[in-house]
Short mmCIF file of C-alpha atoms in Angstrom, two decimals:
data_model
loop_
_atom_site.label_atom_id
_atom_site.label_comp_id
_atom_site.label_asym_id
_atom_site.label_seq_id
_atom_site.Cartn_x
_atom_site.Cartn_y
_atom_site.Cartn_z
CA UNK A 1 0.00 0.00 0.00
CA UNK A 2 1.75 2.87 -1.33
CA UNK A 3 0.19 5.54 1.50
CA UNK A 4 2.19 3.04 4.36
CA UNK A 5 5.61 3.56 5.36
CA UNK A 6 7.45 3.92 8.47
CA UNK A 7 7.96 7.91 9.42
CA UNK A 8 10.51 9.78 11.43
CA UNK A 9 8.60 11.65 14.48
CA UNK A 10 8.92 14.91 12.92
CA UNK A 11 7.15 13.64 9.63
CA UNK A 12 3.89 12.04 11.63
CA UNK A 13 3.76 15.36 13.55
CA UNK A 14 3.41 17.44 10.03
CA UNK A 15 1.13 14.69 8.71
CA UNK A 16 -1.19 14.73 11.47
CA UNK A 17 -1.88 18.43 10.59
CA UNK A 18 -2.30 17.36 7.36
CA UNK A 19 -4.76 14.69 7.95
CA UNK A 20 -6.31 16.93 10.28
CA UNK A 21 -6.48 19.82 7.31
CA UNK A 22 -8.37 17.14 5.01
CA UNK A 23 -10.95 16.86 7.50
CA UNK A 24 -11.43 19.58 9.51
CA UNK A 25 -15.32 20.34 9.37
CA UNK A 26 -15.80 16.49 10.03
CA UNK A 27 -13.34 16.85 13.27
CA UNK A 28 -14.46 20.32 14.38
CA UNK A 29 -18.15 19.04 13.78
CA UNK A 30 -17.74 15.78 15.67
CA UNK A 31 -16.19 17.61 18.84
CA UNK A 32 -18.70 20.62 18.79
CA UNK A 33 -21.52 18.32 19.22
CA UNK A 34 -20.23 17.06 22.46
CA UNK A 35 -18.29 19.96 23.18
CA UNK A 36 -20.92 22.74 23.60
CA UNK A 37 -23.74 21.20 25.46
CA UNK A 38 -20.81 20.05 27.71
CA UNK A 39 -19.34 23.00 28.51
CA UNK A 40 -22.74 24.76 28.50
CA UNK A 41 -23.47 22.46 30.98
CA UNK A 42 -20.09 23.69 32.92
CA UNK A 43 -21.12 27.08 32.90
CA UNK A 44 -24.63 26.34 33.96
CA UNK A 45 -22.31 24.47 37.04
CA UNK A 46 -20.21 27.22 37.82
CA UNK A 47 -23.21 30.05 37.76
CA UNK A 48 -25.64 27.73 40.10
CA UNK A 49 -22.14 27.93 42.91
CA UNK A 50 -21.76 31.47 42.73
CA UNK A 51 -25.25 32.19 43.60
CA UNK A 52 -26.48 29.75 45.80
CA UNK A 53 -24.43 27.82 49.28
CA UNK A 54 -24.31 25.24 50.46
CA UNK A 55 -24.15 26.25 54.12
CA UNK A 56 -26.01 29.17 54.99
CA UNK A 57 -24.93 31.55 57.74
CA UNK A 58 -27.82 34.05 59.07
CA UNK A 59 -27.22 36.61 61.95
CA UNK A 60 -30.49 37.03 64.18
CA UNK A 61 -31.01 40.58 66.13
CA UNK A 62 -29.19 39.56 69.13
CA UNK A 63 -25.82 39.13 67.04
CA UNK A 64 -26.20 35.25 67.50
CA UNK A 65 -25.09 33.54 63.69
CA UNK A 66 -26.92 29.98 62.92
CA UNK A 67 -25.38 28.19 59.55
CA UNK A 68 -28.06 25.62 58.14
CA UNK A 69 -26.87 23.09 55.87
CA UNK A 70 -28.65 23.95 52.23
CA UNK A 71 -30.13 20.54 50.99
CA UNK A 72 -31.64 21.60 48.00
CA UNK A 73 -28.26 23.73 46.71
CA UNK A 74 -26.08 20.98 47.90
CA UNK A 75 -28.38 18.23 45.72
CA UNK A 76 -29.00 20.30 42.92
CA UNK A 77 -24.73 20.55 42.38
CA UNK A 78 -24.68 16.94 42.95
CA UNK A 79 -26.51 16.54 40.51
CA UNK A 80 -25.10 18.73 37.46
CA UNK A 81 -21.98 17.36 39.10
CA UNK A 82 -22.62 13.74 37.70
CA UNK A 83 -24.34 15.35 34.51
CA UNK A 84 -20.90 16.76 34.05
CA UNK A 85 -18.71 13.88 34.59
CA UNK A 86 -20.68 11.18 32.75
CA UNK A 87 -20.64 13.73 29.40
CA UNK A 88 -17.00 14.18 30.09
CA UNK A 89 -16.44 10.54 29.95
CA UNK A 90 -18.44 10.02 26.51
CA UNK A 91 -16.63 13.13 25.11
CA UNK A 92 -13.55 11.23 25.88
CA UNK A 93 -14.59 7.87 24.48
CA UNK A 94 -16.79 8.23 21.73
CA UNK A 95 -14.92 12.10 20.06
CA UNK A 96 -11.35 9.69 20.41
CA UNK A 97 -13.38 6.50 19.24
CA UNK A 98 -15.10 8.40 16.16
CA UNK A 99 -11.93 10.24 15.69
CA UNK A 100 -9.44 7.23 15.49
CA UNK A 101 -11.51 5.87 12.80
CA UNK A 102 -11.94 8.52 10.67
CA UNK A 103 -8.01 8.87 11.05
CA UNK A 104 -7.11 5.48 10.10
CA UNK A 105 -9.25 5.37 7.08
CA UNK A 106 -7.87 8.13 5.53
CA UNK A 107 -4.67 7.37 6.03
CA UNK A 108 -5.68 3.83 4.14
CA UNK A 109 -6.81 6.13 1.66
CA UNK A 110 -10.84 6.39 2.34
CA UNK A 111 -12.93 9.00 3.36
CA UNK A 112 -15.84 8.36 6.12
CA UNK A 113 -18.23 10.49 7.68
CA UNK A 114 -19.05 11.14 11.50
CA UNK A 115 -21.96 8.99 11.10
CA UNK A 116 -20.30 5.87 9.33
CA UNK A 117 -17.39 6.03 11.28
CA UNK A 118 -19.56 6.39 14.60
CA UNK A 119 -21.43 2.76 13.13
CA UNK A 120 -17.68 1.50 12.94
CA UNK A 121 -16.66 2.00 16.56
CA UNK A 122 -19.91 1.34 18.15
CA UNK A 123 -19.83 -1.92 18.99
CA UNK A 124 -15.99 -1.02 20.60
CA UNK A 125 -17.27 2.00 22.92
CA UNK A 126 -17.63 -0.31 25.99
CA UNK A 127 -14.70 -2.63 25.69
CA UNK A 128 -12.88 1.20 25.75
CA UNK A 129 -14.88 3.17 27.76
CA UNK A 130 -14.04 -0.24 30.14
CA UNK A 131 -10.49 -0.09 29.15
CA UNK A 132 -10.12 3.79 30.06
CA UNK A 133 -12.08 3.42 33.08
CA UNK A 134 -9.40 0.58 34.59
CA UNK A 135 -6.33 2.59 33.69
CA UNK A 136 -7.73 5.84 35.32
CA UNK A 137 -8.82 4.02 38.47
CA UNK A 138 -4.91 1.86 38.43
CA UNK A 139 -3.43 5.55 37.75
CA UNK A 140 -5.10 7.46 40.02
CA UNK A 141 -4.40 4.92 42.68
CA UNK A 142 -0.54 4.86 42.09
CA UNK A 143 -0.25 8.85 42.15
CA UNK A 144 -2.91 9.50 44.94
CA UNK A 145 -0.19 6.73 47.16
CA UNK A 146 2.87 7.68 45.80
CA UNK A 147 1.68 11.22 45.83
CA UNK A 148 -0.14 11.61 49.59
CA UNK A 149 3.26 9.18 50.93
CA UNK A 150 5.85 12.18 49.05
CA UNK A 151 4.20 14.99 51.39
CA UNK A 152 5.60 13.35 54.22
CA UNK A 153 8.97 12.52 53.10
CA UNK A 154 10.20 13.38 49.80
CA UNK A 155 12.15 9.71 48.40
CA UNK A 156 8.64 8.36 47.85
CA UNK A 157 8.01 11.38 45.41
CA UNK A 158 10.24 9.62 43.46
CA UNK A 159 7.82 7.06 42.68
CA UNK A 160 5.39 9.46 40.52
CA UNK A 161 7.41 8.82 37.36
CA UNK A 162 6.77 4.83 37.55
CA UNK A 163 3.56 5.23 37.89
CA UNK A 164 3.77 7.78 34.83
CA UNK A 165 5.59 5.37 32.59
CA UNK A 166 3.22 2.79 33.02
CA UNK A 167 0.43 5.21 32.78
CA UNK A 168 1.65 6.25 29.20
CA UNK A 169 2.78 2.87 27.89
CA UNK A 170 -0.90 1.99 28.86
CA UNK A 171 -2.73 5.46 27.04
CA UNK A 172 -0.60 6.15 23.88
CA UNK A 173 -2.29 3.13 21.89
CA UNK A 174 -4.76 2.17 23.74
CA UNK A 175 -7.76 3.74 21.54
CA UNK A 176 -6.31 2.81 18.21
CA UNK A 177 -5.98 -0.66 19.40
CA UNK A 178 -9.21 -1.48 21.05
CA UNK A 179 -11.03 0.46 18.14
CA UNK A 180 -8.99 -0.72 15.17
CA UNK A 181 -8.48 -4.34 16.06
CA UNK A 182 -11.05 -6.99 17.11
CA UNK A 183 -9.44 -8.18 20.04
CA UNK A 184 -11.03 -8.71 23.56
CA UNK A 185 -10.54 -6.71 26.61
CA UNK A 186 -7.89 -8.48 28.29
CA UNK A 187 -5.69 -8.79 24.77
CA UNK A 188 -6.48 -4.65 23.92
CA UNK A 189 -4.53 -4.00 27.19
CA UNK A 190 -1.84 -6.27 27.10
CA UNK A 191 -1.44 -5.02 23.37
CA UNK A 192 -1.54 -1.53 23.40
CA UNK A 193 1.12 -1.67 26.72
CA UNK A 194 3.24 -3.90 24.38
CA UNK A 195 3.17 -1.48 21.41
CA UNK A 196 3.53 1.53 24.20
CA UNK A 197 6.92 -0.05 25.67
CA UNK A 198 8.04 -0.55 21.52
CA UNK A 199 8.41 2.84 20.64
CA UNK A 200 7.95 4.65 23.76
CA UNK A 201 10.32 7.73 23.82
CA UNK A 202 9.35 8.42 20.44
CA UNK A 203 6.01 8.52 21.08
CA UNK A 204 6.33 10.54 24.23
CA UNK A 205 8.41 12.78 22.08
CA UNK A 206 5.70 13.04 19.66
CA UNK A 207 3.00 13.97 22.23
CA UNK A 208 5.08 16.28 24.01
CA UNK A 209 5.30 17.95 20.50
CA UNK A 210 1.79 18.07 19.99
CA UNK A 211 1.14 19.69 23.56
CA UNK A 212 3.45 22.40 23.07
CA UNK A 213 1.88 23.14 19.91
CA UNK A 214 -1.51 22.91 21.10
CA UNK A 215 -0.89 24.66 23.83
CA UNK A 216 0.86 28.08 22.11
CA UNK A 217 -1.99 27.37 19.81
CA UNK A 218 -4.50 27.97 22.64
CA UNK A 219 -2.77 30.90 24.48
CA UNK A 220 -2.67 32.88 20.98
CA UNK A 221 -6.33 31.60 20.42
CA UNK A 222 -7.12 32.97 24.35
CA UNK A 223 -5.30 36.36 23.64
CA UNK A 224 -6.73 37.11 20.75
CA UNK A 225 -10.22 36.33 21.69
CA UNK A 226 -9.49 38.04 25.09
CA UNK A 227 -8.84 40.97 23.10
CA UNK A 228 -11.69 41.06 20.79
CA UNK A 229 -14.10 40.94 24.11
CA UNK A 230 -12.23 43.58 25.54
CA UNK A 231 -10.92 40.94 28.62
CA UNK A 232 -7.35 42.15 28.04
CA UNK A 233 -7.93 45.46 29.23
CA UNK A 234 -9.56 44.72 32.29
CA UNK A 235 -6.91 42.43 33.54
CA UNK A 236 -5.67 38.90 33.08
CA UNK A 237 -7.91 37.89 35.95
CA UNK A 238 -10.65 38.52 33.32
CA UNK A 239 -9.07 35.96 30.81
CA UNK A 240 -10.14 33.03 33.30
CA UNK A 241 -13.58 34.65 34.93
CA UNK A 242 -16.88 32.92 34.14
CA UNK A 243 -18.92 34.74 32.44
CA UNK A 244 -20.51 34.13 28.81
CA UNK A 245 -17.97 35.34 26.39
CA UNK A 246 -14.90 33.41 28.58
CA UNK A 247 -17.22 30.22 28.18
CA UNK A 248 -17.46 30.71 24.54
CA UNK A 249 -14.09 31.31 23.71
CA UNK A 250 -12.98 28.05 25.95
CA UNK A 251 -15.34 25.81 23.55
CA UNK A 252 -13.93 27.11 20.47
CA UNK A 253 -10.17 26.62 21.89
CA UNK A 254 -11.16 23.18 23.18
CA UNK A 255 -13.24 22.24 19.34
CA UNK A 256 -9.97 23.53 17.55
CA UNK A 257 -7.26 21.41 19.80
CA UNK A 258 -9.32 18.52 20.90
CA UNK A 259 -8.53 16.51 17.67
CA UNK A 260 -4.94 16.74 16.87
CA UNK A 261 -3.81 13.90 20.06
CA UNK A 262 -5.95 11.34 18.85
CA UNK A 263 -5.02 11.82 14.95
CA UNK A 264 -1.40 11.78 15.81
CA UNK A 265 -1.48 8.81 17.92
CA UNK A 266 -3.13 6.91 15.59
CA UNK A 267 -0.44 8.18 13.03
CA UNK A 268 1.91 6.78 15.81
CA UNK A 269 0.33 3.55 16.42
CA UNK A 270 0.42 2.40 12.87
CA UNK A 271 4.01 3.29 12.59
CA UNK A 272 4.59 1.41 15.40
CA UNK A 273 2.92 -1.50 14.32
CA UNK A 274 4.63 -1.50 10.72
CA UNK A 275 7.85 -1.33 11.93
CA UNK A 276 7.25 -4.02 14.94
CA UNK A 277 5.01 -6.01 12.96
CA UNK A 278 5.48 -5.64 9.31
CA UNK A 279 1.37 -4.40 9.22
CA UNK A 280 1.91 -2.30 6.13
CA UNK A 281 3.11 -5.47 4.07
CA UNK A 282 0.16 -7.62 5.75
CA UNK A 283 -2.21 -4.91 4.30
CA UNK A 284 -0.70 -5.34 0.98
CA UNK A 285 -2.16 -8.37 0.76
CA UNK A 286 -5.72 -7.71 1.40
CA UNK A 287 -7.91 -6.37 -1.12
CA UNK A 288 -7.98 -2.45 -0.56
CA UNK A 289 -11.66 -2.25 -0.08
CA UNK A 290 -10.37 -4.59 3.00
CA UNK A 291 -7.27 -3.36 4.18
CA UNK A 292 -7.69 -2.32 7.47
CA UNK A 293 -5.94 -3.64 10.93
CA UNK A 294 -9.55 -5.32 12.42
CA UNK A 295 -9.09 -7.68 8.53
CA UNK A 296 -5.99 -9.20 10.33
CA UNK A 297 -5.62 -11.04 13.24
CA UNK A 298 -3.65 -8.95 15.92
CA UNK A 299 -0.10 -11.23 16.39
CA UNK A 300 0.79 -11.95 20.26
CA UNK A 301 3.33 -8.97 21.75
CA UNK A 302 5.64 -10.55 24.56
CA UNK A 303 4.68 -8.31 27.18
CA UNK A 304 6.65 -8.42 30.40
CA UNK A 305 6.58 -5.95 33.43
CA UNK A 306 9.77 -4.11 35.45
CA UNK A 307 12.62 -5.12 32.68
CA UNK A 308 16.11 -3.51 32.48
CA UNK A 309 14.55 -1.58 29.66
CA UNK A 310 11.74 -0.49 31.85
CA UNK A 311 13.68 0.54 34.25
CA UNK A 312 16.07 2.60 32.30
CA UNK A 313 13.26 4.51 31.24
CA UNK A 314 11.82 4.78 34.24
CA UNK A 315 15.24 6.08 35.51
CA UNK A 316 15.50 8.55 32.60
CA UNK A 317 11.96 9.27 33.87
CA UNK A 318 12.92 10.36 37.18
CA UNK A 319 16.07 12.40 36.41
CA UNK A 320 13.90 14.55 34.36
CA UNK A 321 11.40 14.70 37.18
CA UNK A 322 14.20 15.90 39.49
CA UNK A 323 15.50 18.39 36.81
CA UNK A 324 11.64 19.72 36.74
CA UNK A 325 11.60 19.99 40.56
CA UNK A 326 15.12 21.81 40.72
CA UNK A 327 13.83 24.64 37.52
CA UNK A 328 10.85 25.30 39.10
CA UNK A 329 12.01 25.80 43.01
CA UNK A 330 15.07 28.19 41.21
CA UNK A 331 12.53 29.60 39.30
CA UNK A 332 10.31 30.15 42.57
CA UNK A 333 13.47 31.46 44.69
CA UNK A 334 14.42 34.13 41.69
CA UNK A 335 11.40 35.42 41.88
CA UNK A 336 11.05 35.87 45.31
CA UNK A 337 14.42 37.27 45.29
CA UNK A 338 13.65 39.56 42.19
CA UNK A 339 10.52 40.76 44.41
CA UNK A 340 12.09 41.94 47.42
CA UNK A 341 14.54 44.00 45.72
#
C-alpha cells in the first residue's frame, strides 16, 4: 500500500496536521456536538455555585449567627456534578473512538463520515470506555499513594514517574488498538502496553510535540479572543472569569485542539505497528476495499513488566522529574528574590 511507510517523528507530527487539514469540518463538527452542550453544561455548574451555598450563615437581632446546611443547593450541584462527569467521559470515548476511525481510514486512503465512522466503533465504545475506566482508576491509585506518601517525606516522590511510565505505555495506543483491532478486553490491554513499551520515547516525544503546539496554539487563540471581548484590558484575571464570552471562547479553543492527540497517535500507532510487525506489508495483501488492521488477526506482543529496559526509562523518567523539581524551586526562589529588591 503505497500511503504506508514507516515515518521519522517529525514527519507524523506534520502529517497529522495534514490529515487533520483534510478533515477539519468532520473533526471540528464531531467535537462541537459534544463539546458545547458540555461546557454549557459547565457554565450552567459554575453560575448555580456562585449564587447559591451550600451552608447558609444568618445573623439574628441579638448578634447570634446559625449556619443551616442547604439541601436543596447541595443536591441540585450533585446533581449537574454527575451530569458533568458522565458527558466528560463520553466526550472522551466516543470524540477519540469516532476520531481514530476517521483517522485510520484516511490514512488507508478512504474518506468516512461522523456517522459511518460512529457505526464502525460502536460496537468497541464499551470494551474502551471499560479499558479507560481501569487505567484511570490503576493511575489514580498509584499517584494518589505515591503522591499523599511524598508529602511526608520526599524519596517516595520519586515514585510518581513509575507510575507515569506505566500510565503512558498503557494510554498512547490504547484507543487505536481497542477500536482498530477486534481483540477482547484483556488482549487490547496487554497489546496496546506492548506497542507503548516498543516505541515509547518516540512517542512521548511526539505527544510532548503536539502539547506544546496545542498549547501556544490555545494561548494565541485565548489572547486574541481576550482581546476582541475587551478581557485584556480589564486584567488577566478577566481571561479566566466565568462569564458568557470566557465560556465561549474556551469551547472554540477546546473544538480547535481537541482533535490533533488522537489523529497523531493513531499516526503513531500504525508506525509502530509496521515497523514491529510488518502491518503495512500484511495490508498489501488484502484487497484495498479490506485493508484495514480489524481484517488481520492482531499477532501476540511478549509483554513483560519491570525489565532492564523499563527501568532505564523509568530512571530517565525520574532524572527529568528531578531536573523539573530543581527549575521550578530556582525559578520560585528568583522570583522571590527579584521581588524583594
Amino acid at each position: 500500500m503505497e500511503r504506508l511507510r514507516p515515518q521519522r517523528v517529525i514527519e507524523v507530527l506534520d502529517h497529522t496536521f495534514r490529515v487533520y487539514r483534510a478533515n477539519f469540518l468532520t473533526f471540528v463538527a464531531l467535537v462541537a456536538v459534544i463539546s458545547v452542550p458540555l461546557n454549557l453544561i459547565s457554565y450552567l455548574v459554575q453560575s448555580a455555585e456562585s449564587r447559591s451555598e451550600v451552608f447558609i450563615t444568618t445573623t439574628d437581632t441579638f448578634g447570634n449567627t446559625t449556619t443551616e446546611f442547604n439541601d436543596s443547593a447541595f443536591t441540585g450541584s450533585i446533581v449537574v456534578l454527575l451530569v458533568s462527569v458522565v458527558a466528560g467521559f463520553l466526550q472522551i470515548v466516543v470524540v477519540n473512538a469516532v476520531i481514530t476511525q476517521i483517522a485510520s481510514e484516511n490514512l488507508l486512503g478512504r474518506q468516512r463520515s461522523v456517522i459511518e465512522a460512529l457505526g464502525d466503533v460502536a460496537g468497541r465504545l464499551l470494551p474502551l470506555g471499560l479499558a479507560l475506566v481501569l487505567l484511570g482508576i490503576v493511575a489514580g491509585i498509584g499517584f494518589f499513594f505515591f503522591g499523599v506518601i511524598g508529602l511526608l517525606c520526599l524519596l517516595p516522590l520519586l515514585g510518581l514517574p513509575m507510575v507515569l511510565y506505566f500510565s503512558l505505555v498503557a494510554y498512547f495506543f490504547l484507543v487505536p488498538v481497542m477500536v482498530l483491532e477486534r481483540v477482547s478486553f484483556g488482549q487490547g490491554m496487554s497489546r496496546a502496553m506492548a506497542l507503548g513499551k516498543a516505541r515509547f520515547w518516540q512517542t512521548f516525544g511526539f505527544a510532548v510535540g503536539v502539547a506544546l503546539i496545542t498549547t501556544v496554539a490555545n494561548f494565541a487563540l485565548t489572547v486574541v479572543g481576550a482581546l476582541l471581548s475587551g478581557a485584556a484590558g480589564a486584567g488577566l484575571e478577566d481571561l479566566t472569569q466565568t462569564n458568557p464570552v470566557s465560556t465561549a471562547l474556551n469551547t472554540l479553543v477546546s473544538v480547535l485542539i481537541a482533535p490533533v492527540l488522537p489523529i497523531g497517535l493513531t499516526l503513531m500507532y500504525y508506525d509502530t505497528r509496521m515497523r514491529v510487525e510488518g502491518l503495512d506489508l500484511s495490508l498489501q495483501l488484502l484487497p484495498e476495499a479490506m485493508a484495514r488492521p480489524a481484517a488481520l488477526p492482531s499477532p501476540k506482543l511478549p509483554l513483560s513488566f519491570a525489565t532492564s529496559k523499563d527501568m532505564l526509562n523509568i530512571l530517565c523518567l525520574t532524572l527529568g522529574f528531578i531536573g523539573l523539581l530543581i527549575a521550578y524551586f530556582a525559578f520560585i526562589f528568583l522570583l522571590i528574590g527579584i521581588l524583594a529588591l
